[in-house]
C-alpha positions as MATLAB code, in Angstrom:
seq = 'XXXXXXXXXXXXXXXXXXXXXXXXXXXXXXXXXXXXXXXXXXXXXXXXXXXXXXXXXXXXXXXXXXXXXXXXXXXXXXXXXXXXXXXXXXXXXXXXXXXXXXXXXXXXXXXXXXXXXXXXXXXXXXXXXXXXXXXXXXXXXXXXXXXXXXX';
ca = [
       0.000    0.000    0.000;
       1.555    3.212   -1.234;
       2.321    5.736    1.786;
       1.087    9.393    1.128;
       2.341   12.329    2.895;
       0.755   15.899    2.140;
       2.436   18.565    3.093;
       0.254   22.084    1.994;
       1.858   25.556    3.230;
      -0.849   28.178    2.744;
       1.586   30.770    4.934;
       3.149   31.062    1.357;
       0.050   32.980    0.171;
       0.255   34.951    3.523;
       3.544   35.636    2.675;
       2.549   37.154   -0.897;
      -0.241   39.193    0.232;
       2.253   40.749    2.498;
       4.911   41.149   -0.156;
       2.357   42.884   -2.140;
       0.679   45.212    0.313;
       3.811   47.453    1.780;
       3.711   47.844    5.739;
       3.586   51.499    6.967;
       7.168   53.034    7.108;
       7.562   56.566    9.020;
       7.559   58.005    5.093;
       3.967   56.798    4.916;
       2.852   59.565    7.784;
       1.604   62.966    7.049;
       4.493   65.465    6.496;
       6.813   67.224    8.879;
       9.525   67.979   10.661;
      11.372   64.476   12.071;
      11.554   65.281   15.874;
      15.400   66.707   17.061;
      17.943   63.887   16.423;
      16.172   61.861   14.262;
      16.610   61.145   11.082;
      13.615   60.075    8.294;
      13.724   56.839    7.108;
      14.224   56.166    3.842;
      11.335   55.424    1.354;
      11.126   51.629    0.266;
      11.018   50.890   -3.149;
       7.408   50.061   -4.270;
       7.555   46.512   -5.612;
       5.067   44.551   -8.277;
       4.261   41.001   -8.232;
       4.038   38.696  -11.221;
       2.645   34.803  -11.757;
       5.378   33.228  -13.208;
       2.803   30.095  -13.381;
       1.068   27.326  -11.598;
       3.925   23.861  -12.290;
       2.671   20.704  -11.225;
       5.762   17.960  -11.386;
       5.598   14.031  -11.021;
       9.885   12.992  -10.206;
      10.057    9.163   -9.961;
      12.803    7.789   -7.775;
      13.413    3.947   -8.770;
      16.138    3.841   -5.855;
      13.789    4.927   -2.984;
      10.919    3.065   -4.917;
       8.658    6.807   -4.456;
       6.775    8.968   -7.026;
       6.887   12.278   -6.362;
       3.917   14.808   -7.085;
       4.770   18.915   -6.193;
       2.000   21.243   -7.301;
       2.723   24.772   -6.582;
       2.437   28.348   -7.790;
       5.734   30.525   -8.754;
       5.627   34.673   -8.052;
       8.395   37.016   -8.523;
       8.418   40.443   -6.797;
      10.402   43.130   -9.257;
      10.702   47.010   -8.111;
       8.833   49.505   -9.038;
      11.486   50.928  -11.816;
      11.981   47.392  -13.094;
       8.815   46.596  -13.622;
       8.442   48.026  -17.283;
      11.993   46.316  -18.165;
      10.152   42.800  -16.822;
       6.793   43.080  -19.044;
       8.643   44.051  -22.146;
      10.834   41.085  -21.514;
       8.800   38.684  -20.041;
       6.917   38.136  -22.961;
       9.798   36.415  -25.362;
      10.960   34.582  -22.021;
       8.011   32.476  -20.322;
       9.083   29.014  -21.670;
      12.821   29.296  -20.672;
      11.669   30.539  -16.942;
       9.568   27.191  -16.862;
      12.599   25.246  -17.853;
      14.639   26.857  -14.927;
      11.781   26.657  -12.349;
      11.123   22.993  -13.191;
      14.918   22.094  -12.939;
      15.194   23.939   -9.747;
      12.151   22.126   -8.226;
      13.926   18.557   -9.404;
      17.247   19.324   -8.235;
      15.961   20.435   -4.269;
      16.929   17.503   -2.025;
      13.580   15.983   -0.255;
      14.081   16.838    2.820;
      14.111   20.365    1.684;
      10.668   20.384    1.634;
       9.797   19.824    4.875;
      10.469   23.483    5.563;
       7.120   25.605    5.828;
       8.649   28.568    3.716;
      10.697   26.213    0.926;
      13.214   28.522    1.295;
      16.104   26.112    0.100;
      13.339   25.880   -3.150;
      12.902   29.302   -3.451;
      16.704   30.342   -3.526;
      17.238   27.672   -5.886;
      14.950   29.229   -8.381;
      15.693   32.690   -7.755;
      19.674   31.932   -8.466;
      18.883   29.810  -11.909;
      16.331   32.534  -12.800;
      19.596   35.331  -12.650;
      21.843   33.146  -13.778;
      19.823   31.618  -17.081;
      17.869   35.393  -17.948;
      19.760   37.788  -16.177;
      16.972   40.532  -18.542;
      14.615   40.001  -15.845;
      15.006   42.225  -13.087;
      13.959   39.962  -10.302;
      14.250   40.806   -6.122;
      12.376   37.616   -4.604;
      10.989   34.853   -5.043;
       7.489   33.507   -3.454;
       5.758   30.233   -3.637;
       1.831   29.558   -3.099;
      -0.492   26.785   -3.083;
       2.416   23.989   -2.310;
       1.855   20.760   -2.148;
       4.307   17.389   -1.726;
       2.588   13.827   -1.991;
       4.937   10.929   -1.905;
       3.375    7.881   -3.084;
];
């Protein structure tokens, strides 16, 4: 009987929303003069997130005798000034990202994925992603909607 383990982090969504809505900096209040030795902070860059796309990948392992199924959902976060540069070359890029995301995904160890923010997975793609189209102007990398069944 095939063993199944199901491992769904839905902080990753949390984790965009938050990436996408910027917290309130000391910039963000109304105007005037910072109080006697202190100095204004300064502004954060305003950043955009884009779906890179939703991968679903089945890995067999004849060693370990498994099949592995990941489903999960790729965003990028690119600044504000970058975020022109991305569209334009986003467009002529989308199948080569794939290619790097799904080789990233295959070449994370298993155990990897036992951390709640896949952070060994997300570093992975973020380096092959400036590595393979350094064109895209990427900061982060987020993952949503994960899930790792081991049959």
């Amino acid at each position: 009987m095939p063993r199944r383990i199901v491992l769904v982090a839905c902080c990753a969504m949390l984790a965009i929303a938050l990436a996408v809505t910027p917290p309130a900096r000391a910039a963000d209040k109304p105007a005037g003069k910072p109080a006697d030795g202190q100095e204004e902070e300064p502004a954060e860059p305003k950043r955009h997130a884009y779906k890179l796309g939703d991968f679903r990948i089945k890995n067999f392992r004849p060693v370990e005798r498994e099949k592995v199924t990941l489903v999960f959902t790729v965003w990028v976060e690119v600044t504000e000034e970058n975020a022109e540069q991305f569209s334009r070359a986003w467009e002529s890029r989308k199948h080569r990202v794939r290619n790097q995301v799904i080789t990233s995904a295959r070449l994370v160890p298993p155990t990897a994925f036992e951390d709640a923010t896949l952070k060994t997975l997300r570093r992975r793609i973020y380096l092959r992603l400036r590595r393979a189209v350094p064109e895209l102007p990427i900061a982060d990398v987020y993952i949503s909607d994960f899930s790792y069944i081991v049959e």
